[in-house]
C-alpha cells in the first residue's frame, strides 16, 4: 500500500498555497473571472466553483486565459453535484468530463467529493490523475459532526494530494471534535478540516491553528459558498490567519446571536495593535455547558459574555468581583493559569467611565431609563460612585425592585419635565435599529445637562438626535461599547488598551453598515435612483449624518482623566465634539476581590 507521503506534485502545490483559499462563485464565467481578478493580487489561492455555471465545460477556455494572465494564481476546480451539496445538475460522467479537462485549462487541483470518487471506476480516476492535476478529495456532512476518522480512512484509500473533511457544527463542542481529529493527524500535512454552520465559524481559524493545511473564505461578505464561511479580508486582516499558530491564545465573545457582533473586529484590532499573539472569535451558543467545555478544552483564555449567558455563568465562576454579584450579571471571564474562571462586569465601567470624564458622579442626579441588564449595571455602578439615581421603566414593579436593591428612587414619566438631572441614561432598546417602539422622551422631558444613549446602532438614535437639536451634550453607545471592551482587554492582557484605535474601527464598521443599509434601501426603490450617473460617482457616498467622530490624536492617561474641578467643562462642549469621545485610560487590570467570593456555589 502506498504511504501517505506527499509526492512531488503535493510538494509543488504546497509551496504555492497560502492558508486562505478564496472561493469564487458566479453565474457566468465573466463574473467569476472579474471577481478572481480583483482577489488574486491579495490572495492568489482560489477555488473556482464551476458547478455554479450553467455550462462549465464551455467556460474552460476563459479560465485557461485567466491562468495564463495570472501565473501567480493557484486554482482549485470544483464541480460538485447537487446530490453532494453542490449546484451541478449533470451526471457523474459529466462531472468527470469537466474535471478531467481542468488540467489543460490551467487548474492545479480538482476537488472531487468522496461519494463521486467511490462511484468512479478505477480507470476513470487514473485517467484524471494522468492529466497531472493534483487531487483533493472532500467529504461534506451537512447535518452534523460524526466519525471523522472513518471518513479520513475512506478518503485516504485513494491517496489524494489533499484530504478535506467538512462536517457541520451543531454546537461549539463539534469544533472540538474536529480540532482533536486534526491534532491526531498532525503527521499529515495535507488535511483540511472545517466545520460548517454558525457554530462552526471558529473552526475556520482554530482548524488552521490545529494543523489544517488551509481554510476556505468567501470573496466578500455576502458571497459565501458554504454556511459559516468568513470573507477573506476578515480572515486575513481581522483574524490574522496567516500569523495564527499553536502558541496563539484564544479569546472570544459568547452568546446568541453573535454573527454580526462588532466585538471581534474591535478586540482583534486591539490585539494586533498591541502585538499580542491572540485571536478573538465569535462563539455562537445558547448553552453554557457547550461554552464551558470549549473554554476548558481549547483552552479559551477570556470570554466576553453576552445574552443569554450573563446571569447563568455566575454560578460557574471561582470568584466574581462584588459588583458583578450584586448586579447579578457578568460580562467578562478570565481563565487563570490554574484553569479557574474569574468574573468581572466591565459594562459598569462602560457606563460610569464615559460619564465620569464629563462630570463628578458623587452627588450627581441621574435618570436611568430601563431596569434590565444594562440598566442594572448603570444603576449599581452609579450608586457605587455616590450618584443619586432615579429609575423609569415600562414595567413599574421591575423598577421598584431595582430601586430597593440599589438604594435608588423610581420616578414617573409625568414628573420628568419638572425634575432636573445631571444626566439621562437610556438603557432600553428603544431607538435601536429595527426597534419600532416610539421614543420614550419628548423635548420637554430632557431637563438634563447630558444625554447618554447606550444604544449604538444606529450611530444617531432618535434620542441623540433630539439632544443635538436641543444643544444638550450627549454620549453615544459606541463609547460604552469601546470602554467596556477596553477594560476587558486590560483584564486579559495586563496592557493598556488602544482605546482610540478600537473606537476608530468600531465607528468605521458601523458607518459601513449604515452605508450598506442605505444602499440596499435605495436599491429596493429603483425610482429614487438618479438616472445614468457617471461611473466615478456610482459608489455609495459616505454618510453625511452628524454622527460621532473618532478622536484624531491619542491622548495620554493624564489628559484623559476627568476634571473633577470643572465638571461642566466637558458637558458644555459643542454636541458633536462631546459625542462619543473615548480617551485611553491605562489602568492596571482589575483583580477579582480577594476573599469576597460572591458566586462560589460551583455546580
Ligand atoms: P434587557 O435586559 O432586555 O432590558 C431591556 C429594558 O428595556 C427593560 O427594562 C425593558 O422594560 C425596557 N424596554 C424594552 N422595550 C421597551 C419599550 N418598547 N418601551 C419601554 N421600555 C422598553 O436589555 P439590556 O441588556 O438591558 O439592553 C438594553 C439596551 O442597551 C440594548 O438594546 C442595547 O442597545 C443597549 N446596550 C448597549 C451596550 C453597549 O455596549 N453600548 C451594552 C449593553 C446594552 P420591561 O422591564 O418593561 O421589559
XYZ file of C-alpha atoms and ligand atoms in Angstrom:
651
model
C 0.000 0.000 0.000
C 1.261 3.468 -0.889
C 2.195 5.524 2.171
C 0.611 8.893 2.672
C 3.876 10.647 1.829
C 3.435 13.778 -0.233
C 4.542 13.289 -3.805
C 6.357 15.810 -5.961
C 3.048 17.292 -7.105
C 1.999 17.794 -3.472
C 5.316 19.456 -2.592
C 4.999 21.724 -5.603
C 1.429 22.611 -4.702
C 2.219 23.175 -1.062
C 4.936 25.653 -1.953
C 2.288 27.702 -3.805
C -0.612 27.671 -1.422
C -1.440 30.083 1.359
C -3.531 29.493 4.487
C -6.578 31.008 2.792
C -8.213 29.747 -0.370
C -10.856 32.156 -1.683
C -13.977 30.554 -3.134
C -15.031 32.253 -6.362
C -18.645 31.810 -7.424
C -20.730 33.481 -10.117
C -23.422 32.697 -12.610
C -21.261 33.497 -15.656
C -17.589 32.861 -16.438
C -17.085 36.604 -16.932
C -18.446 37.337 -13.465
C -16.191 34.717 -11.902
C -13.113 35.941 -13.737
C -13.828 39.527 -12.778
C -14.061 38.506 -9.124
C -10.957 36.337 -9.334
C -9.010 39.157 -10.976
C -9.868 41.510 -8.141
C -8.890 38.951 -5.480
C -5.809 37.305 -6.987
C -3.255 40.002 -6.167
C -4.025 39.837 -2.447
C -4.919 36.149 -2.219
C -3.576 34.065 -5.112
C -5.070 30.761 -3.947
C -8.538 30.410 -5.493
C -11.274 27.821 -5.697
C -13.461 28.191 -8.797
C -16.956 26.841 -8.221
C -17.571 25.587 -11.753
C -20.805 23.985 -10.554
C -22.339 27.496 -10.263
C -22.073 27.832 -14.058
C -24.732 26.561 -16.390
C -22.188 25.139 -18.856
C -18.865 24.729 -17.072
C -17.245 22.852 -19.950
C -17.710 25.808 -22.289
C -16.138 28.147 -19.757
C -12.799 26.326 -19.537
C -11.011 28.354 -22.279
C -11.810 31.541 -20.296
C -10.155 30.060 -17.226
C -7.136 28.976 -19.297
C -6.707 32.609 -20.278
C -7.071 33.713 -16.647
C -4.266 31.383 -15.512
C -2.072 32.460 -18.437
C -2.599 36.095 -17.409
C -2.139 35.380 -13.681
C 0.741 32.959 -13.285
C 0.780 33.696 -9.551
C -2.666 32.087 -9.177
C -3.161 28.570 -7.867
C -6.592 27.242 -8.768
C -8.817 24.510 -7.448
C -11.652 23.425 -9.767
C -14.837 22.253 -8.053
C -17.823 20.922 -9.966
C -19.817 19.433 -7.074
C -23.037 17.696 -7.998
C -26.410 18.535 -6.452
C -26.516 15.159 -4.698
C -23.348 16.100 -2.808
C -24.419 19.602 -1.842
C -23.207 21.426 -4.988
C -25.082 23.028 -7.878
C -24.001 20.885 -10.841
C -27.097 19.172 -12.186
C -25.215 16.836 -14.546
C -24.299 13.188 -14.082
C -21.150 11.758 -12.528
C -19.809 11.120 -16.059
C -20.452 14.776 -16.963
C -18.675 15.936 -13.790
C -15.736 13.693 -14.646
C -15.600 15.120 -18.156
C -15.371 18.657 -16.788
C -12.712 17.979 -14.164
C -10.602 15.815 -16.480
C -10.225 18.849 -18.756
C -9.284 21.171 -15.889
C -5.528 20.478 -16.018
C -5.426 21.643 -19.638
C -7.338 24.762 -18.550
C -4.540 25.651 -16.122
C -6.052 24.464 -12.845
C -3.655 22.959 -10.321
C -6.108 20.910 -8.251
C -9.556 19.404 -8.569
C -11.913 18.890 -5.642
C -13.712 15.581 -6.035
C -16.305 14.500 -3.475
C -15.674 11.208 -1.739
C -19.046 9.889 -2.902
C -18.074 10.551 -6.542
C -14.599 9.053 -6.060
C -16.181 5.936 -4.607
C -18.602 5.667 -7.545
C -15.964 6.084 -10.269
C -14.288 3.179 -11.976
C -10.616 2.850 -11.048
C -9.577 3.541 -14.647
C -11.545 6.792 -14.720
C -9.841 8.119 -11.612
C -6.480 7.099 -13.066
C -7.322 8.994 -16.277
C -7.999 12.085 -14.161
C -4.696 11.694 -12.311
C -2.831 11.106 -15.572
C -3.718 14.666 -16.601
C -1.179 15.731 -13.952
C -3.663 17.691 -11.864
C -3.468 17.496 -8.071
C -6.350 15.626 -6.433
C -8.241 16.857 -3.385
C -10.931 14.504 -2.140
C -13.565 16.053 0.076
C -16.402 14.912 2.287
C -19.180 17.248 3.407
C -21.670 16.344 6.102
C -24.462 18.911 6.028
C -26.208 17.584 9.125
C -23.632 17.074 11.866
C -20.180 16.051 13.056
C -19.719 12.293 13.165
C -16.855 9.819 12.971
C -14.185 11.875 11.210
C -11.533 9.144 11.424
C -13.574 6.736 9.342
C -14.138 9.447 6.709
C -10.394 10.038 6.691
C -9.769 6.316 6.156
C -12.215 6.216 3.240
C -10.572 9.225 1.576
C -7.017 8.097 2.266
C -7.658 4.896 0.337
C -7.465 6.993 -2.862
C -4.064 8.520 -1.938
C -5.098 12.042 -2.885
C -2.796 15.037 -2.572
C -5.202 16.674 -0.120
C -7.898 15.301 2.181
C -10.768 17.643 3.055
C -13.129 16.775 5.908
C -16.064 19.155 6.386
C -18.708 18.308 8.988
C -21.385 20.693 10.282
C -21.126 22.098 13.804
C -24.466 21.998 15.579
C -22.806 23.107 18.807
C -19.461 24.618 19.781
C -18.200 21.244 21.021
C -18.350 19.890 17.459
C -15.385 22.158 16.730
C -13.511 20.309 19.449
C -14.173 17.006 17.683
C -12.665 18.468 14.514
C -9.705 20.033 16.333
C -8.865 16.795 18.150
C -9.085 14.949 14.818
C -6.674 17.430 13.193
C -4.307 17.146 16.149
C -4.360 13.333 15.938
C -3.433 13.643 12.261
C -0.572 16.030 12.850
C 1.910 13.851 10.958
C -0.122 14.555 7.806
C 0.367 17.990 6.358
C -2.263 17.589 3.662
C -5.511 17.610 5.649
C -8.066 20.390 5.542
C -10.656 20.466 8.314
C -13.533 22.935 8.686
C -16.900 22.848 10.454
C -19.770 24.439 8.526
C -22.511 26.496 10.193
C -22.575 29.500 12.524
C -21.430 27.375 15.464
C -18.503 26.261 13.290
C -17.200 29.733 12.433
C -14.401 29.343 14.971
C -13.107 26.246 13.149
C -12.144 28.450 10.216
C -9.422 29.900 12.437
C -8.872 27.160 15.033
C -8.671 24.461 12.329
C -5.569 26.122 10.874
C -4.185 26.530 14.396
C -4.657 22.773 14.926
C -2.904 21.809 11.672
C -5.372 22.205 8.794
C -3.302 22.819 5.634
C -5.506 25.784 4.734
C -9.056 27.050 5.052
C -11.686 28.449 2.693
C -13.036 32.001 2.624
C -15.668 33.960 0.727
C -14.502 36.582 -1.794
C -16.540 39.211 0.056
C -19.294 39.363 2.659
C -22.466 38.004 1.059
C -20.624 35.769 -1.431
C -20.297 32.738 0.835
C -20.271 29.346 -0.886
C -20.618 27.432 2.384
C -22.571 28.011 5.617
C -20.487 29.977 8.131
C -17.817 30.995 5.608
C -15.967 34.197 6.503
C -14.902 36.851 3.985
C -11.225 36.531 3.002
C -10.364 40.053 4.084
C -11.882 39.460 7.522
C -9.969 36.222 7.913
C -6.696 37.847 6.880
C -6.992 41.321 8.390
C -9.232 40.814 11.417
C -8.300 37.270 12.434
C -4.718 37.463 11.068
C -4.993 33.868 9.922
C -1.508 33.817 8.392
C 0.000 34.506 11.814
C -2.156 32.114 13.839
C -0.087 29.260 15.229
C -0.188 26.767 18.092
C 1.022 29.473 20.517
C -1.802 31.882 19.618
C -4.033 32.460 22.657
C -7.745 32.221 22.061
C -10.407 34.638 23.327
C -13.994 35.124 22.228
C -17.435 36.617 22.575
C -20.090 34.083 23.559
C -23.840 34.293 23.192
C -26.616 34.336 20.658
C -26.942 35.981 18.167
C -23.270 36.687 17.659
C -22.585 36.653 13.909
C -22.923 40.407 13.479
C -21.143 41.295 16.733
C -18.580 44.082 16.416
C -16.534 42.655 19.271
C -14.263 40.504 17.024
C -13.206 43.441 14.862
C -12.665 45.637 17.933
C -10.734 43.121 20.040
C -8.651 41.639 17.213
C -7.652 45.191 16.282
C -6.535 45.736 19.865
C -4.512 42.502 19.880
C -2.847 43.420 16.592
C -2.103 46.953 17.686
C -0.520 45.776 20.940
C 1.245 42.832 19.201
C -0.416 40.242 21.421
C -0.308 36.766 19.831
C -4.014 36.178 20.349
C -7.170 35.775 18.327
C -10.720 36.691 19.356
C -13.576 34.627 17.917
C -17.376 34.675 17.728
C -18.647 31.785 19.880
C -22.234 31.209 18.822
C -24.118 29.302 21.532
C -27.120 29.407 23.822
C -25.889 26.578 26.040
C -23.470 27.358 28.819
C -22.298 23.732 29.109
C -21.314 23.897 25.426
C -19.285 27.058 26.018
C -17.632 25.862 29.218
C -16.410 22.625 27.614
C -14.751 24.652 24.878
C -13.282 27.131 27.368
C -11.614 24.348 29.325
C -10.512 22.178 26.416
C -9.202 24.619 23.782
C -8.472 26.367 26.242
C -10.014 29.823 25.851
C -8.236 32.446 27.957
C -11.006 35.008 28.191
C -14.643 35.432 27.216
C -16.873 38.419 26.642
C -20.230 37.095 27.807
C -23.409 38.424 26.190
C -27.073 37.473 26.239
C -28.393 34.956 27.182
C -25.470 33.755 29.327
C -24.613 36.770 31.501
C -26.542 35.620 34.582
C -26.235 31.875 34.192
C -22.438 31.920 34.067
C -22.127 33.410 37.566
C -22.527 30.120 39.401
C -19.746 28.527 37.330
C -17.096 31.035 38.309
C -14.495 30.553 41.008
C -14.939 34.165 42.053
C -16.502 37.387 40.807
C -15.980 40.982 41.769
C -18.598 42.060 44.350
C -20.360 44.474 41.985
C -20.989 41.740 39.377
C -22.555 39.624 42.097
C -24.851 42.472 43.186
C -25.831 43.249 39.622
C -26.367 39.540 39.065
C -24.544 39.527 35.718
C -21.020 39.029 34.465
C -19.825 40.128 31.020
C -16.127 39.265 31.337
C -14.468 35.982 32.223
C -10.768 35.453 32.734
C -9.354 31.935 32.720
C -6.445 31.972 35.135
C -3.337 29.808 34.739
C -4.786 27.287 37.183
C -7.737 26.841 34.807
C -10.180 28.542 37.215
C -12.624 31.123 35.886
C -12.916 34.625 37.361
C -15.759 37.001 36.549
C -15.953 40.772 36.132
C -18.529 43.261 34.914
C -16.967 45.847 32.621
C -20.401 47.111 31.497
C -20.345 49.133 34.717
C -17.107 50.891 33.754
C -18.521 51.233 30.222
C -21.259 53.435 31.677
C -19.619 55.185 34.607
C -16.291 55.755 32.786
C -17.636 57.982 29.988
C -19.872 59.859 32.464
C -17.015 60.435 34.908
C -14.988 62.034 32.134
C -17.680 64.709 31.926
C -18.844 65.171 35.494
C -18.137 64.049 39.032
C -20.619 61.306 39.849
C -20.713 61.770 43.620
C -23.945 63.643 44.265
C -24.952 63.736 40.589
C -28.676 63.239 39.856
C -29.028 60.631 37.153
C -32.120 59.204 35.488
C -31.829 55.655 34.151
C -34.409 54.509 31.602
C -34.993 50.749 31.835
C -34.465 48.117 34.505
C -32.935 45.239 32.507
C -29.334 44.037 32.352
C -27.697 47.251 31.116
C -29.814 49.365 33.463
C -28.743 47.219 36.433
C -25.078 47.791 35.519
C -25.781 51.528 35.251
C -27.756 51.794 38.490
C -25.379 49.778 40.697
C -22.313 51.381 39.130
C -23.673 54.902 39.588
C -24.817 54.208 43.130
C -21.356 52.946 43.972
C -19.917 56.225 42.725
C -22.270 58.119 45.023
C -24.800 59.286 42.438
C -28.440 59.812 43.270
C -30.252 57.522 40.827
C -33.842 57.659 39.533
C -35.303 54.749 37.583
C -38.065 54.887 34.996
C -39.151 51.607 33.462
C -42.028 50.344 31.350
C -42.799 47.727 33.985
C -43.063 49.689 37.224
C -42.581 46.654 39.519
C -39.169 45.845 37.987
C -38.098 49.435 38.520
C -39.286 49.334 42.140
C -37.416 46.110 42.792
C -34.187 47.505 41.319
C -34.633 50.723 43.275
C -34.995 48.747 46.531
C -31.947 46.598 45.769
C -29.740 49.539 44.883
C -30.964 52.309 47.164
C -32.364 54.332 44.259
C -35.722 56.009 43.618
C -38.321 55.391 40.951
C -39.888 58.227 39.008
C -42.910 58.654 36.743
C -42.785 59.966 33.200
C -45.043 62.922 34.065
C -42.572 64.147 36.705
C -39.608 64.426 34.318
C -40.322 67.875 32.928
C -40.172 69.355 36.431
C -37.196 67.312 37.659
C -33.687 68.432 36.698
C -30.989 65.825 36.111
C -27.258 65.936 35.516
C -27.590 63.052 33.068
C -30.201 60.803 31.487
C -29.049 57.292 30.540
C -31.147 55.260 28.108
C -30.718 51.554 28.936
C -33.661 50.290 26.868
C -33.554 49.056 23.262
C -35.858 51.902 22.193
C -34.174 53.663 19.266
C -32.136 50.636 18.246
C -32.117 49.723 14.527
C -35.124 47.522 13.891
C -36.877 48.529 17.135
C -40.176 50.133 16.172
C -41.127 51.477 19.630
C -41.996 55.170 19.886
C -39.387 57.423 21.567
C -39.654 57.314 25.350
C -38.992 61.014 25.921
C -40.069 64.277 24.341
C -38.165 67.560 24.259
C -39.917 68.771 27.443
C -38.650 65.699 29.312
C -34.985 66.378 28.571
C -34.448 68.508 31.646
C -30.805 67.442 31.792
C -27.215 68.570 31.244
C -26.227 65.418 29.379
C -27.815 62.508 27.494
C -26.157 59.079 27.293
C -27.831 56.584 24.940
C -26.386 53.093 25.415
C -27.830 52.064 22.057
C -25.070 52.338 19.413
C -26.777 51.200 16.244
C -27.788 53.489 14.539
C -24.994 55.914 15.303
C -27.507 58.710 15.769
C -30.509 57.383 17.652
C -33.727 59.437 17.896
C -32.779 60.339 21.481
C -29.336 61.579 20.442
C -30.948 63.451 17.569
C -33.302 65.178 19.986
C -30.451 66.057 22.359
C -28.472 67.512 19.471
C -31.447 69.604 18.373
C -31.761 70.938 21.922
C -27.985 71.550 22.151
C -27.715 69.137 25.039
C -24.309 67.402 25.132
C -24.534 63.685 24.557
C -22.602 60.434 24.626
C -23.363 57.660 22.157
C -23.461 53.938 22.909
C -20.235 53.286 20.998
C -18.343 54.903 23.813
C -19.813 52.398 26.267
C -19.127 49.528 23.880
C -15.496 50.506 23.381
C -14.920 51.371 27.032
C -16.216 48.025 28.320
C -14.154 46.217 25.664
C -11.039 48.175 26.571
C -11.395 47.163 30.222
C -11.753 43.529 29.121
C -8.566 43.807 27.101
C -6.745 45.146 30.155
C -8.070 42.412 32.430
C -6.939 39.737 29.986
C -3.571 41.086 28.897
C -2.443 43.410 31.697
C -1.663 46.002 28.999
C -3.320 49.386 28.451
C -5.953 49.061 25.753
C -5.511 51.001 22.475
C -8.885 52.635 23.008
C -8.582 55.232 20.257
C -7.893 52.534 17.675
C -10.706 50.344 18.999
C -13.110 53.268 18.740
C -11.976 54.036 15.204
C -12.605 50.520 13.849
C -15.997 50.198 15.525
C -17.103 53.551 14.171
C -15.814 52.647 10.720
C -17.664 49.299 10.791
C -20.901 50.970 11.874
C -20.607 53.628 9.191
C -20.009 50.990 6.531
C -23.013 49.081 7.808
C -25.130 52.235 7.676
C -23.963 52.907 4.114
C -24.692 49.333 3.058
C -28.177 49.542 4.614
C -28.811 52.857 2.854
C -27.595 51.449 -0.474
C -29.833 48.402 -0.027
C -32.811 50.602 0.792
C -32.079 52.766 -2.255
C -31.756 49.679 -4.459
C -35.170 48.471 -3.365
C -36.632 51.787 -4.565
C -35.417 51.993 -8.178
C -37.412 55.133 -8.916
C -35.389 57.003 -6.300
C -32.105 56.319 -8.098
C -30.630 59.096 -10.257
C -30.567 58.050 -13.888
C -27.276 57.277 -15.653
C -24.857 58.507 -13.060
C -21.247 58.714 -14.277
C -19.257 55.641 -13.231
C -16.953 57.551 -10.892
C -19.945 58.623 -8.821
C -21.525 55.227 -8.657
C -20.086 54.313 -5.270
C -22.268 54.841 -2.192
C -21.398 58.156 -0.640
C -20.088 58.326 2.902
C -22.818 59.088 5.390
C -23.340 62.778 5.902
C -25.068 62.179 9.181
C -23.712 64.270 12.031
C -22.525 61.258 13.941
C -19.752 60.803 16.433
C -16.296 61.496 15.078
C -13.293 59.452 16.142
C -10.710 61.412 18.021
C -7.791 62.383 15.847
C -4.986 62.185 18.383
C -4.266 59.580 21.041
C -4.472 61.131 24.463
C -2.218 60.351 27.351
C -3.532 58.929 30.586
C -3.100 62.239 32.369
C -5.099 64.109 29.764
C -7.863 61.549 29.761
C -8.640 61.956 33.430
C -11.888 63.686 34.245
C -11.576 67.142 35.617
C -13.277 66.977 38.968
C -12.890 70.731 39.432
C -14.609 71.698 36.220
C -17.376 69.171 35.724
C -19.377 71.401 33.449
C -16.429 71.958 31.149
C -16.820 68.658 29.299
C -20.564 68.630 29.412
C -20.719 72.128 27.984
C -18.738 71.336 24.842
C -20.446 71.630 21.482
C -22.506 68.499 20.988
C -20.647 66.960 18.067
C -17.322 67.185 19.857
C -18.752 65.950 23.107
C -20.272 62.902 21.495
C -18.637 59.563 21.872
C -15.153 60.690 22.603
C -13.151 57.809 24.005
C -9.969 58.509 25.837
C -7.357 55.952 26.677
C -7.211 55.062 30.300
C -4.284 52.818 31.024
C -5.424 51.208 34.221
C -3.784 48.089 35.579
C -6.021 45.075 35.067
C -8.699 44.700 37.665
C -8.403 41.775 40.015
C -11.236 39.780 41.490
C -11.873 40.849 45.057
C -9.843 38.512 47.240
C -11.813 36.683 49.850
C -15.070 38.241 48.698
C -16.340 35.351 46.757
C -19.769 36.153 45.542
C -20.699 33.277 43.360
C -18.737 30.462 44.880
C -21.505 27.928 44.735
C -19.963 25.905 41.928
C -22.211 23.487 40.176
P -32.888 43.917 28.645
O -32.241 43.220 29.786
O -33.762 43.136 27.737
O -33.734 45.139 29.246
C -34.489 45.952 28.411
C -35.133 47.055 29.236
O -35.730 47.944 28.330
C -36.224 46.567 30.184
O -36.213 47.343 31.323
C -37.492 46.792 29.363
O -38.616 47.082 30.147
C -37.136 48.031 28.593
N -37.858 48.084 27.336
C -37.776 47.196 26.314
N -38.575 47.584 25.305
C -39.180 48.736 25.694
C -40.119 49.611 25.086
N -40.603 49.377 23.864
N -40.504 50.694 25.765
C -40.039 50.938 27.002
N -39.144 50.144 27.638
C -38.716 49.054 26.986
O -31.798 44.586 27.701
P -30.367 45.144 28.145
O -29.347 44.057 28.072
O -30.518 45.873 29.405
O -30.019 46.142 26.949
C -30.780 47.314 26.725
C -30.143 48.090 25.582
O -28.899 48.620 25.997
C -29.821 47.204 24.388
O -30.876 47.193 23.478
C -28.571 47.794 23.796
O -28.906 48.615 22.706
C -28.008 48.649 24.915
N -26.701 48.106 25.345
C -25.602 48.724 24.864
C -24.360 48.274 25.242
C -23.148 48.978 24.722
O -22.036 48.434 24.846
N -23.276 50.168 24.188
C -24.229 47.184 26.113
C -25.386 46.574 26.594
C -26.615 47.052 26.199
P -39.531 45.945 30.818
O -38.952 45.668 32.163
O -40.867 46.556 30.878
O -39.472 44.758 29.900
